[in-house]
Short mmCIF file of N, CA and C in Angstrom, two decimals:
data_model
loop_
_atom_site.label_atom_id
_atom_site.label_comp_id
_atom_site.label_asym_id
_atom_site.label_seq_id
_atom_site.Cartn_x
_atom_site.Cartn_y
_atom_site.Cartn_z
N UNK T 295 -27.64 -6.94 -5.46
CA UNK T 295 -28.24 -8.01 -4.67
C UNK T 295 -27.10 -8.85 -4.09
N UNK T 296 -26.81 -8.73 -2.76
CA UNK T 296 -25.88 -9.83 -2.27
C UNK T 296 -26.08 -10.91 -2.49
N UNK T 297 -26.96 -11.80 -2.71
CA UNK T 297 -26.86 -13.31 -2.88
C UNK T 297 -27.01 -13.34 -4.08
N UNK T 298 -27.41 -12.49 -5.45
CA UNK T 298 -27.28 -13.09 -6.53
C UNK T 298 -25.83 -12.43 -7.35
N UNK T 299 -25.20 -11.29 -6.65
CA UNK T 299 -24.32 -10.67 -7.23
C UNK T 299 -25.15 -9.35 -8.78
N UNK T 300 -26.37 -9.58 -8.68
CA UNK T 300 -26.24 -8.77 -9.94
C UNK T 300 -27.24 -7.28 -8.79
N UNK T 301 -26.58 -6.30 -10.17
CA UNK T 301 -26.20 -4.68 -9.59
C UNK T 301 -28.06 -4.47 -9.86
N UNK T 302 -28.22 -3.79 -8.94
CA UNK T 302 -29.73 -3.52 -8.86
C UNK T 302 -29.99 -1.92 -8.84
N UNK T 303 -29.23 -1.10 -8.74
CA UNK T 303 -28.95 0.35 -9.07
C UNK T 303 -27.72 0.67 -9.02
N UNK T 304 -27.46 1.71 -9.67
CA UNK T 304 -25.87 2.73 -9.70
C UNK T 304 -26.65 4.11 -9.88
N UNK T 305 -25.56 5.00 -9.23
CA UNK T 305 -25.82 6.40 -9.39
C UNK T 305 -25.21 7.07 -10.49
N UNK T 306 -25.50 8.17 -11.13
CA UNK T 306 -25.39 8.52 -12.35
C UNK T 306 -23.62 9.20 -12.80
N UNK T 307 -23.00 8.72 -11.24
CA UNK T 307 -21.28 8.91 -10.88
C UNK T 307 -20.51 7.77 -11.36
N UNK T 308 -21.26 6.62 -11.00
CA UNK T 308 -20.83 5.28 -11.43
C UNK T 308 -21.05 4.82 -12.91
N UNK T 309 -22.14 5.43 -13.42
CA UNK T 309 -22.24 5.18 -15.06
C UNK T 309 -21.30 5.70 -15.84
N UNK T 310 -21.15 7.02 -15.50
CA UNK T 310 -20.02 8.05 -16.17
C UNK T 310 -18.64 7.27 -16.07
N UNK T 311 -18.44 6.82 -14.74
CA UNK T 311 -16.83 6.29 -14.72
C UNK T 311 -16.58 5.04 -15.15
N UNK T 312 -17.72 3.99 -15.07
CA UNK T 312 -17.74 2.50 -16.14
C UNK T 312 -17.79 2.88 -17.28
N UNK T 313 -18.91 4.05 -17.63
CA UNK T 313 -18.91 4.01 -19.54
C UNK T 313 -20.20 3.18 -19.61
N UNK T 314 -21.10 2.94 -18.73
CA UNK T 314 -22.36 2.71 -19.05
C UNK T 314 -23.37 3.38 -19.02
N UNK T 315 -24.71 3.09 -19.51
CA UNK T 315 -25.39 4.02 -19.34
C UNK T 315 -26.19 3.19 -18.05
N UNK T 316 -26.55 4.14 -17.33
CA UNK T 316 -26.87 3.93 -15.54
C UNK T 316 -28.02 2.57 -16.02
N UNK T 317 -29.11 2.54 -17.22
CA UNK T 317 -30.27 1.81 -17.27
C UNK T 317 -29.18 0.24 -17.99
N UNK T 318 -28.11 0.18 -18.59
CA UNK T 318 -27.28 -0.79 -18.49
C UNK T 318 -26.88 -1.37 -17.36
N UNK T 319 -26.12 -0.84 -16.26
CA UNK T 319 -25.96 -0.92 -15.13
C UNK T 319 -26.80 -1.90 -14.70
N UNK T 320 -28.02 -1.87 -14.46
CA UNK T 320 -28.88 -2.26 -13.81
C UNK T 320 -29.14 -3.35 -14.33
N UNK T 321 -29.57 -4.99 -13.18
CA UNK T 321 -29.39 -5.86 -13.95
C UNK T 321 -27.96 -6.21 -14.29
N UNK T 322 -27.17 -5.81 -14.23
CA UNK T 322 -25.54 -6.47 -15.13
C UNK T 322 -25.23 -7.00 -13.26
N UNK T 323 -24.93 -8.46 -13.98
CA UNK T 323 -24.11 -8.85 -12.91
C UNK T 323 -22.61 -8.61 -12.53
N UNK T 324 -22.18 -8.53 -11.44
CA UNK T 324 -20.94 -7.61 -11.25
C UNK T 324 -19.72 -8.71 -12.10
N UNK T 325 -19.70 -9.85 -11.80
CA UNK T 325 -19.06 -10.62 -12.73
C UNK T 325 -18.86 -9.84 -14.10
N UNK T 326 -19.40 -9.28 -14.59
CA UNK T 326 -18.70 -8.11 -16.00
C UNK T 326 -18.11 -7.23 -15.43
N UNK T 327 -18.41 -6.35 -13.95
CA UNK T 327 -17.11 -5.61 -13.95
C UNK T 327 -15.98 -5.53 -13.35
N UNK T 328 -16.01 -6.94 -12.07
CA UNK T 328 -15.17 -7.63 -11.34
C UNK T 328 -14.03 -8.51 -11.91
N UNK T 329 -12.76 -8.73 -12.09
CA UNK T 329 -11.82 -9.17 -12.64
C UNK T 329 -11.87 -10.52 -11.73
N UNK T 330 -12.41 -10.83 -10.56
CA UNK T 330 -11.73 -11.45 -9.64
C UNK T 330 -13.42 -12.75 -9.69
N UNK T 331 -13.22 -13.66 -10.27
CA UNK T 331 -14.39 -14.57 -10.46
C UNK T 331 -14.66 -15.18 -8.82
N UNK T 332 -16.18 -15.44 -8.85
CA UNK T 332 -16.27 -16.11 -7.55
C UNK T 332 -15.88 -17.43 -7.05
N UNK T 333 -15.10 -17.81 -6.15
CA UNK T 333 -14.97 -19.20 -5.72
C UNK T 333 -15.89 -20.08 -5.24
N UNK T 334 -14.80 -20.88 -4.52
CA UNK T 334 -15.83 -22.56 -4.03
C UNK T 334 -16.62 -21.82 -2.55
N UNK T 335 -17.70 -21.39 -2.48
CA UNK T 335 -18.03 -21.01 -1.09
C UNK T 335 -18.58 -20.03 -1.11
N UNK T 336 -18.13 -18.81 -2.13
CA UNK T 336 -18.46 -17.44 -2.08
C UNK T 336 -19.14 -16.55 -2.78
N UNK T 337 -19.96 -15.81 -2.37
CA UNK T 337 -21.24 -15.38 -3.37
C UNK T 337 -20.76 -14.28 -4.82
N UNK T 338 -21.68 -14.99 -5.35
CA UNK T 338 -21.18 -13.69 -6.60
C UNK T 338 -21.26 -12.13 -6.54
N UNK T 339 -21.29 -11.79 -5.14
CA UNK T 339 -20.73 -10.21 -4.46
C UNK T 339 -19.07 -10.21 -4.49
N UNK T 340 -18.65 -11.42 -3.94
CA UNK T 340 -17.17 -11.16 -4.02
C UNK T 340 -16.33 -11.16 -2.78
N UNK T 341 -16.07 -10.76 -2.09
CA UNK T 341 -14.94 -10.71 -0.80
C UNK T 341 -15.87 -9.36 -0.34
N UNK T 342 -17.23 -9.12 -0.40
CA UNK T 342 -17.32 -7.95 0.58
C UNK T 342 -18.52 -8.91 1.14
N UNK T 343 -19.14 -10.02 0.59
CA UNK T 343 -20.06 -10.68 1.38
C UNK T 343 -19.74 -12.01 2.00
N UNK T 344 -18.67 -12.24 1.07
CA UNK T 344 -18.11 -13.98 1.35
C UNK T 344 -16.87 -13.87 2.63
N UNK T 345 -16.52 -13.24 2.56
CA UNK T 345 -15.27 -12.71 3.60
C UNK T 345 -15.72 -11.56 4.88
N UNK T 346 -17.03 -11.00 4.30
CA UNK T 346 -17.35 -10.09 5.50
C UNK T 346 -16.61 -8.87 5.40
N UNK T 347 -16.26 -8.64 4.60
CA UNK T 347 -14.74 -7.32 4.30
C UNK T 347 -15.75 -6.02 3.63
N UNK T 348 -15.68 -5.15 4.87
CA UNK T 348 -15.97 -4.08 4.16
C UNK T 348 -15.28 -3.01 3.35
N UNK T 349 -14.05 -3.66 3.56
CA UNK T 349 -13.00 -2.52 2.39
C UNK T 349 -11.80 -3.62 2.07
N UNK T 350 -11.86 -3.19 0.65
CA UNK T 350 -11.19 -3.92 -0.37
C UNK T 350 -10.40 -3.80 -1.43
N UNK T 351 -9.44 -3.99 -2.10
CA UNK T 351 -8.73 -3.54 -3.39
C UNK T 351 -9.49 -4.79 -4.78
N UNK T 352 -9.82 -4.32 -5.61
CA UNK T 352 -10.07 -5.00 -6.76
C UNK T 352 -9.77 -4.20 -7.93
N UNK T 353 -10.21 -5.32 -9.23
CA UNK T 353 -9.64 -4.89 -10.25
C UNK T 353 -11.13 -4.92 -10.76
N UNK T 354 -11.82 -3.53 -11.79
CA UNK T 354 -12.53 -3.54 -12.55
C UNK T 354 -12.84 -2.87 -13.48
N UNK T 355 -13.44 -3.99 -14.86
CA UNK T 355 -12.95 -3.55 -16.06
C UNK T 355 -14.43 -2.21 -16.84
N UNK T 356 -13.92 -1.48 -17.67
CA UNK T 356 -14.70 -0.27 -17.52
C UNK T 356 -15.14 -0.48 -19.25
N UNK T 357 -16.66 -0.46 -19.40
CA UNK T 357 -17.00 0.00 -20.87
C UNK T 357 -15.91 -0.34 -22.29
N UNK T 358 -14.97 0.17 -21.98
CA UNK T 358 -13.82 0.06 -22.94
C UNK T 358 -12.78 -0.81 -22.76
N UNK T 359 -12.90 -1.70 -21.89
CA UNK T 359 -12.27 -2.65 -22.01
C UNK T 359 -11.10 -2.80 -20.93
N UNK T 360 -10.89 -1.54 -20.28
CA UNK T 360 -9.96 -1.01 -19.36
C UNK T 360 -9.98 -1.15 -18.52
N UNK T 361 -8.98 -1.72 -17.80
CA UNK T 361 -8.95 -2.51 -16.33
C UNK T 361 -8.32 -1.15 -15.18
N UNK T 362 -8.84 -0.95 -14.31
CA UNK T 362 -8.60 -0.13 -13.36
C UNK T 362 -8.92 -0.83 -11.72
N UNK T 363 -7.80 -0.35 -11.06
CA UNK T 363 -7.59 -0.80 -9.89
C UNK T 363 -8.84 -0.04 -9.11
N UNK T 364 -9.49 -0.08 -8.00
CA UNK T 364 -10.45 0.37 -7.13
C UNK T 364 -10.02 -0.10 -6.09
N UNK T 365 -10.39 0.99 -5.06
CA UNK T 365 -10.82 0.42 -3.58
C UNK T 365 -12.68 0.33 -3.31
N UNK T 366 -12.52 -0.70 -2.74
CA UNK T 366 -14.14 -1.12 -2.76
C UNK T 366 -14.69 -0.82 -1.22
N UNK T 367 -15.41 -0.08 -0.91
CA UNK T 367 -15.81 -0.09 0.51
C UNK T 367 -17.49 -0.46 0.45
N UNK T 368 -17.96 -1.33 1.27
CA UNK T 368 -19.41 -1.93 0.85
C UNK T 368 -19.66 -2.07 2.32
N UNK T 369 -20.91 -2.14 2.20
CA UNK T 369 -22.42 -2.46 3.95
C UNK T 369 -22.94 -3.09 3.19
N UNK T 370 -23.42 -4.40 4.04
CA UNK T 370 -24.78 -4.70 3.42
C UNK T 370 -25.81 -4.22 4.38
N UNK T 371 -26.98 -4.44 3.92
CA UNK T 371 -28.37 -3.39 4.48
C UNK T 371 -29.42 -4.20 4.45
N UNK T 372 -30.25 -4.84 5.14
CA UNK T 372 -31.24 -5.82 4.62
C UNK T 372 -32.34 -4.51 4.22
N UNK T 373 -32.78 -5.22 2.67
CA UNK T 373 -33.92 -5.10 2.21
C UNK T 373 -35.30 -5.74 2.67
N UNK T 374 -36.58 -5.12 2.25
CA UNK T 374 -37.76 -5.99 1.74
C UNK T 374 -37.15 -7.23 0.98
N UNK T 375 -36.94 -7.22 0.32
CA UNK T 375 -36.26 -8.33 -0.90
C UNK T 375 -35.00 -9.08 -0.27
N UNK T 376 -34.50 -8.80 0.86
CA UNK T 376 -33.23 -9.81 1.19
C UNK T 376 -32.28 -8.38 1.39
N UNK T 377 -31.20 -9.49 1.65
CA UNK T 377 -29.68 -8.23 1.79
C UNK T 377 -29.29 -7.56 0.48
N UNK T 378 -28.76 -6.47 0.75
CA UNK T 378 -28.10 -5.63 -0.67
C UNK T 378 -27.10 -4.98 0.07
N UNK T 379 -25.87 -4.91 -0.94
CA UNK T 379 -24.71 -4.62 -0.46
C UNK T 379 -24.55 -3.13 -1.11
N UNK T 380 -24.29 -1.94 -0.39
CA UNK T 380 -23.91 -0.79 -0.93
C UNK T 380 -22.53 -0.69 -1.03
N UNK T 381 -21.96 -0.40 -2.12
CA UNK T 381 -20.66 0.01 -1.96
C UNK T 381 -20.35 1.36 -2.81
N UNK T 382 -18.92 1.66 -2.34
CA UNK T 382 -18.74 3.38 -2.91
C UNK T 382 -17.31 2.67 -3.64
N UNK T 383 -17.41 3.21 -4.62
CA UNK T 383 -15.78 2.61 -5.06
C UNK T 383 -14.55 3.94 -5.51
N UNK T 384 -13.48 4.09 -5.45
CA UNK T 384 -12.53 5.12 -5.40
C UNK T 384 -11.45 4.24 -6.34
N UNK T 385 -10.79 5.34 -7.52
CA UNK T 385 -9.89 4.63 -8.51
C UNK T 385 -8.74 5.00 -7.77
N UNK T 386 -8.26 3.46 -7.61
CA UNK T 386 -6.74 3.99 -7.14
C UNK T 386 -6.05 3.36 -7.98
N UNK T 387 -5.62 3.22 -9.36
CA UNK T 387 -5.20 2.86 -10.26
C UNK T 387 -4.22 3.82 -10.48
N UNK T 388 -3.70 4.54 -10.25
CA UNK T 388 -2.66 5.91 -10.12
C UNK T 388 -1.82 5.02 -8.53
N UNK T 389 -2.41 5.23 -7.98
CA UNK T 389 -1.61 4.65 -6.25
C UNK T 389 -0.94 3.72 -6.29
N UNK T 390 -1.94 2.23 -7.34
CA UNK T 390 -1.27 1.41 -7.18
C UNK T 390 -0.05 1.12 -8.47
N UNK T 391 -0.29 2.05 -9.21
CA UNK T 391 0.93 2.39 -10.16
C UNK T 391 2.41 3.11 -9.63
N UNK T 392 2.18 3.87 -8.62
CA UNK T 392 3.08 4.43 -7.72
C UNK T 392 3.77 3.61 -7.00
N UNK T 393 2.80 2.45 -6.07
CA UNK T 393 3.33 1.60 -5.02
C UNK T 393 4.64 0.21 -5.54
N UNK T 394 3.69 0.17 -6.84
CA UNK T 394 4.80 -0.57 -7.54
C UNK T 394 5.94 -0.38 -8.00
N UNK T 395 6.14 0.87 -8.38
CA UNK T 395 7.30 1.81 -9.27
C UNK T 395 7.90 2.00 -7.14
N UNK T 396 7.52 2.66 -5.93
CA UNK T 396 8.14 2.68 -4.88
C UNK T 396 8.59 0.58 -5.10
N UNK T 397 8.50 -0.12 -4.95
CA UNK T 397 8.86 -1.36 -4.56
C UNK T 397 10.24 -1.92 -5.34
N UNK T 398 9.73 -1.58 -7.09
CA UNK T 398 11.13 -1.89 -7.54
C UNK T 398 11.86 -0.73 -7.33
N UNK T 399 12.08 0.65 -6.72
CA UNK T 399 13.07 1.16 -6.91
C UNK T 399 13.64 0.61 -5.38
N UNK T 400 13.02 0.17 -4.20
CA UNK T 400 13.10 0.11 -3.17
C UNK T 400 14.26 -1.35 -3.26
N UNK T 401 14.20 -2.46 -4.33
CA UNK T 401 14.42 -3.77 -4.59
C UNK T 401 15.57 -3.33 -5.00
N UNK T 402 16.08 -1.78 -5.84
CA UNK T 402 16.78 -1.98 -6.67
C UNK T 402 18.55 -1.40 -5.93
N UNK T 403 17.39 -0.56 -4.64
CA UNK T 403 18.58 0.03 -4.08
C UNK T 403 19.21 -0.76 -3.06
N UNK T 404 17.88 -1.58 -2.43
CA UNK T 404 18.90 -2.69 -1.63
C UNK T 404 20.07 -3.74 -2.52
N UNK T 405 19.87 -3.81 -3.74
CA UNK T 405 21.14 -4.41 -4.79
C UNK T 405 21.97 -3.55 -4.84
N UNK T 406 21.87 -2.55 -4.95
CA UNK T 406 22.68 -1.50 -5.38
C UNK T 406 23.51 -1.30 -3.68
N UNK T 407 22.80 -0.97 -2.82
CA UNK T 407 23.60 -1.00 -1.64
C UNK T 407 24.39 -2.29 -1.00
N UNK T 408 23.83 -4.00 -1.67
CA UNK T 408 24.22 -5.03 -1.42
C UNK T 408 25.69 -5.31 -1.73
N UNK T 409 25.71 -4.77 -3.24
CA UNK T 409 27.32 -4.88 -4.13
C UNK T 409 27.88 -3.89 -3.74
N UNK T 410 27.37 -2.44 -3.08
CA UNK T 410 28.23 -1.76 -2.84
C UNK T 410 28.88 -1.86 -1.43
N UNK T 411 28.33 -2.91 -0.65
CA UNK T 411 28.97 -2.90 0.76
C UNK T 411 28.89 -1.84 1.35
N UNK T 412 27.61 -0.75 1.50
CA UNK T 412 26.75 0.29 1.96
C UNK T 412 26.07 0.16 2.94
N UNK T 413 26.42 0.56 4.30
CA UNK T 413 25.59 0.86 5.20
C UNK T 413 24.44 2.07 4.93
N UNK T 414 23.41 1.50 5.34
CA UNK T 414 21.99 2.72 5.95
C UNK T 414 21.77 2.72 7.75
N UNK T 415 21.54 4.31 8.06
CA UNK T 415 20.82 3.82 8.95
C UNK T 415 19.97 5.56 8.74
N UNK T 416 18.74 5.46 9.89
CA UNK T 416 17.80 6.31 9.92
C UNK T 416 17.59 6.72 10.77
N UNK T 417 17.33 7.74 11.61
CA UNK T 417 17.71 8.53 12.61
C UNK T 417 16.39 8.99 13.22
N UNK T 418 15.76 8.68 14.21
CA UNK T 418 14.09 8.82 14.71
C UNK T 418 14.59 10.41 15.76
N UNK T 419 14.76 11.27 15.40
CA UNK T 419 14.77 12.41 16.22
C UNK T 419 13.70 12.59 17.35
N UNK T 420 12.16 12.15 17.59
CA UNK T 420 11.26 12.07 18.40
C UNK T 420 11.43 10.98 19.64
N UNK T 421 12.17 10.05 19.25
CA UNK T 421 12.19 8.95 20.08
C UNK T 421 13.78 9.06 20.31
N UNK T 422 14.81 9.43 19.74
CA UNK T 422 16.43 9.43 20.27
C UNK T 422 17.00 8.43 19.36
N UNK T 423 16.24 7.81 18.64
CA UNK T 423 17.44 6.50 18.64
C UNK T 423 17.70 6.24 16.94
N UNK T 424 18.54 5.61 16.41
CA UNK T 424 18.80 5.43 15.14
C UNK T 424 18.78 4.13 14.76
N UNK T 425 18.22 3.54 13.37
CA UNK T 425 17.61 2.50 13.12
C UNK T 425 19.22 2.16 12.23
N UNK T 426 19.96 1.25 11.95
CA UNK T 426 20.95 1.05 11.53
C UNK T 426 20.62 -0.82 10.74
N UNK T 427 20.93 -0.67 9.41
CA UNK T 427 20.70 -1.43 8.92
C UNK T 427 21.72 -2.98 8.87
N UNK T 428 21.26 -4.10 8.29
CA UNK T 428 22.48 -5.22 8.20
C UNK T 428 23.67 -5.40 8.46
N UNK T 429 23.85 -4.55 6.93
CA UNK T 429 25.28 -3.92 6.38
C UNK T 429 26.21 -3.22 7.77
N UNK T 430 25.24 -2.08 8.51
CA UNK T 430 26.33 -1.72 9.32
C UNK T 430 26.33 -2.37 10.31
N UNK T 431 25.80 -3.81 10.67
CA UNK T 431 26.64 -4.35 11.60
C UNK T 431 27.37 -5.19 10.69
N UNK T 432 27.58 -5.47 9.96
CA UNK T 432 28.22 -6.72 9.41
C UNK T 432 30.25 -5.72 9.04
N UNK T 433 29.89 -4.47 9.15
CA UNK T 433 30.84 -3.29 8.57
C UNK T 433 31.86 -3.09 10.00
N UNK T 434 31.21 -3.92 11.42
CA UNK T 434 31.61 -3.18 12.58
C UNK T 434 31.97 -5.04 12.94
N UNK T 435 31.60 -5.59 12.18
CA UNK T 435 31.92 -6.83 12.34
C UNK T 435 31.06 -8.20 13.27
N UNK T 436 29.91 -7.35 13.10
CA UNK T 436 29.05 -8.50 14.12
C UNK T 436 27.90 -8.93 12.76
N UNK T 437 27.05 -9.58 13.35
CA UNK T 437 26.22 -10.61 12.31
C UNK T 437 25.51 -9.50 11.46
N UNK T 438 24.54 -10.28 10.52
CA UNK T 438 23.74 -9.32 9.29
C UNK T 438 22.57 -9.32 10.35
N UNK T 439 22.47 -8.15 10.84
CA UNK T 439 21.12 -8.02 12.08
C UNK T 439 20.88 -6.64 12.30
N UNK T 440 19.64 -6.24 11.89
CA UNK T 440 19.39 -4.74 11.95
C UNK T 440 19.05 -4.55 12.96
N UNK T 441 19.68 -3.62 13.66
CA UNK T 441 19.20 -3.36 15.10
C UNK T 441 18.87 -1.55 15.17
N UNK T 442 18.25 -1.17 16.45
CA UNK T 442 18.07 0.30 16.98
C UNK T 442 19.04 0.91 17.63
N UNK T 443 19.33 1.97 18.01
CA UNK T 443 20.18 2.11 18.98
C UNK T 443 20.55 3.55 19.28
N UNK T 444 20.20 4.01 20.92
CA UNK T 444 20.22 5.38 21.27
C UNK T 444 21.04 6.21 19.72
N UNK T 445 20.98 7.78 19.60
CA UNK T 445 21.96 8.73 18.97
C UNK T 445 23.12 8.27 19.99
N UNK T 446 23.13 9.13 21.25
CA UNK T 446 24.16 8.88 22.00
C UNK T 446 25.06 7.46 21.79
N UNK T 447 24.37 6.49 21.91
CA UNK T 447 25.33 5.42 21.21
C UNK T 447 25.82 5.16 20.38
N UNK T 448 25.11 5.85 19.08
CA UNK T 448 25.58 5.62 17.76
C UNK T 448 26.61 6.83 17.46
N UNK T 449 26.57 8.27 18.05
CA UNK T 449 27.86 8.61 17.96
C UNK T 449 29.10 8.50 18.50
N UNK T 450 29.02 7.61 19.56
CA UNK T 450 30.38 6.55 20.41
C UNK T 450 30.46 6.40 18.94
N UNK T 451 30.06 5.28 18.12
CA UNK T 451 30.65 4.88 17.23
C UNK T 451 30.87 5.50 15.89
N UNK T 452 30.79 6.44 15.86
CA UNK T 452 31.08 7.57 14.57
C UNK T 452 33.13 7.79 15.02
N UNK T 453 33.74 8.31 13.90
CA UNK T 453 35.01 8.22 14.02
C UNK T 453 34.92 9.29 14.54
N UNK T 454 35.96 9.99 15.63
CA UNK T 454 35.74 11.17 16.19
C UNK T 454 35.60 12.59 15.37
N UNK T 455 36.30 12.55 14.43
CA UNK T 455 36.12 13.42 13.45
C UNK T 455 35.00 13.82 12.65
N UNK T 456 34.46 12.77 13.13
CA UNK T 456 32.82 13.03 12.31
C UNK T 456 31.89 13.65 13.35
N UNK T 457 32.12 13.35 14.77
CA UNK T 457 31.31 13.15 15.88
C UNK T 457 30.82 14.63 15.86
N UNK T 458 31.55 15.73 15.68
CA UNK T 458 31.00 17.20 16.39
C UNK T 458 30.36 17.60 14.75
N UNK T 459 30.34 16.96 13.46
CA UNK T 459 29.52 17.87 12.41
C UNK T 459 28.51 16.97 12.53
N UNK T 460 28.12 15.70 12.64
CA UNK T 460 27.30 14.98 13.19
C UNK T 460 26.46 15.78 13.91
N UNK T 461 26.80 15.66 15.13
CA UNK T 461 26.23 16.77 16.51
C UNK T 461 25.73 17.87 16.01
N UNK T 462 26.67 18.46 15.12
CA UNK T 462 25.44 20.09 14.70
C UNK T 462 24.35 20.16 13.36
N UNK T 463 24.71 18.88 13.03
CA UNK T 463 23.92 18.95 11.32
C UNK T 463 22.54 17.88 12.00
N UNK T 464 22.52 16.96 12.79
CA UNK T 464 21.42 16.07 12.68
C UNK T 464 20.60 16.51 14.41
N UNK T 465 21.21 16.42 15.79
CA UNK T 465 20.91 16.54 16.55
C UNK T 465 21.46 17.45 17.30
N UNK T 466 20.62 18.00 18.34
CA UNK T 466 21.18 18.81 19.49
C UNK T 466 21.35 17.39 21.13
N UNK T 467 22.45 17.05 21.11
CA UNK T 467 22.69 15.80 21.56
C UNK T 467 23.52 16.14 22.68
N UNK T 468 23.99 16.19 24.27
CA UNK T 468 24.79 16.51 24.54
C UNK T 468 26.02 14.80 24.54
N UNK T 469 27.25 15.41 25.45
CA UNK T 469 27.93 14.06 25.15
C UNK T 469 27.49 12.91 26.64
#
């Protein structure tokens, strides 16, 4: 029920993965399986009725006590009885275990490249041009400013000795 927040059916997919039994379900207001309590303004549906958001990340806790990340995708639908919000929910509790473990290693290498006085740059073969980080302007002596910049330009600035294994290992570039 969108305006009261409590669950008025689940399918027998959603019982299995809470750990309820589907005739529990029913009746339970989502407040037991929503981590995220309702605010000053917003219905006890949550950010898919109060915000209008039909897709969402939340946290909800399962039968056993176990908190798992979801993506929430919901419609509401007017009923006989008023609005009801359908939603399908997908565990991404694996993804967002990933995204985090990508962020600190991502945190750890910009330190690691910070003390090492390490240029990056990245090389867009579809478009020509190479993405060159802080470090290598600050290495060529101009400000900490990441800029783009043709291949062709960026091997002007390769030492010449580098310029022709450059040329055959990354691009077919002429001069």
């Amino acid at each position: 029920d969108a305006r009261s927040g409590v669950i008025i059916d689940a399918n027998p997919a959603s019982a299995q993965y809470y750990g309820y039994r589907r005739e529990h379900l029913r009746g339970m207001h989502i407040s037991a399986i929503e981590q995220r309590p309702a605010g000053p303004g917003e219905s006890a549906s949550g950010p898919a009725v109060a915000q209008n958001r039909s897709r969402f990340d939340s946290r909800h806790r399962l039968a056993s006590g176990e908190w798992r990340w979801v993506e929430v995708i919901s419609s509401t639908i007017e009923s006989p009885d008023g609005p009801v919000l359908v939603s399908i929910i997908h565990d991404i509790t694996e993804r967002k275990f990933v995204e985090a473990q990508l962020v600190t290693a991502k945190e750890r290498l910009d330190i690691a490249l910070q003390h090492a006085r390490l240029a990056v740059w990245d090389s867009q073969v579809e478009t020509g041009t190479v993405f060159l980080d802080e470090q290598w302007s600050l290495m060529r002596g101009g400000p900490a400013v990441a800029t783009e910049v043709s291949i062709v330009e960026f091997i002007r600035c390769l030492h010449p000795d580098d310029r022709e294994r450059f040329r055959g290992k990354a691009f077919d570039v002429a001069n």
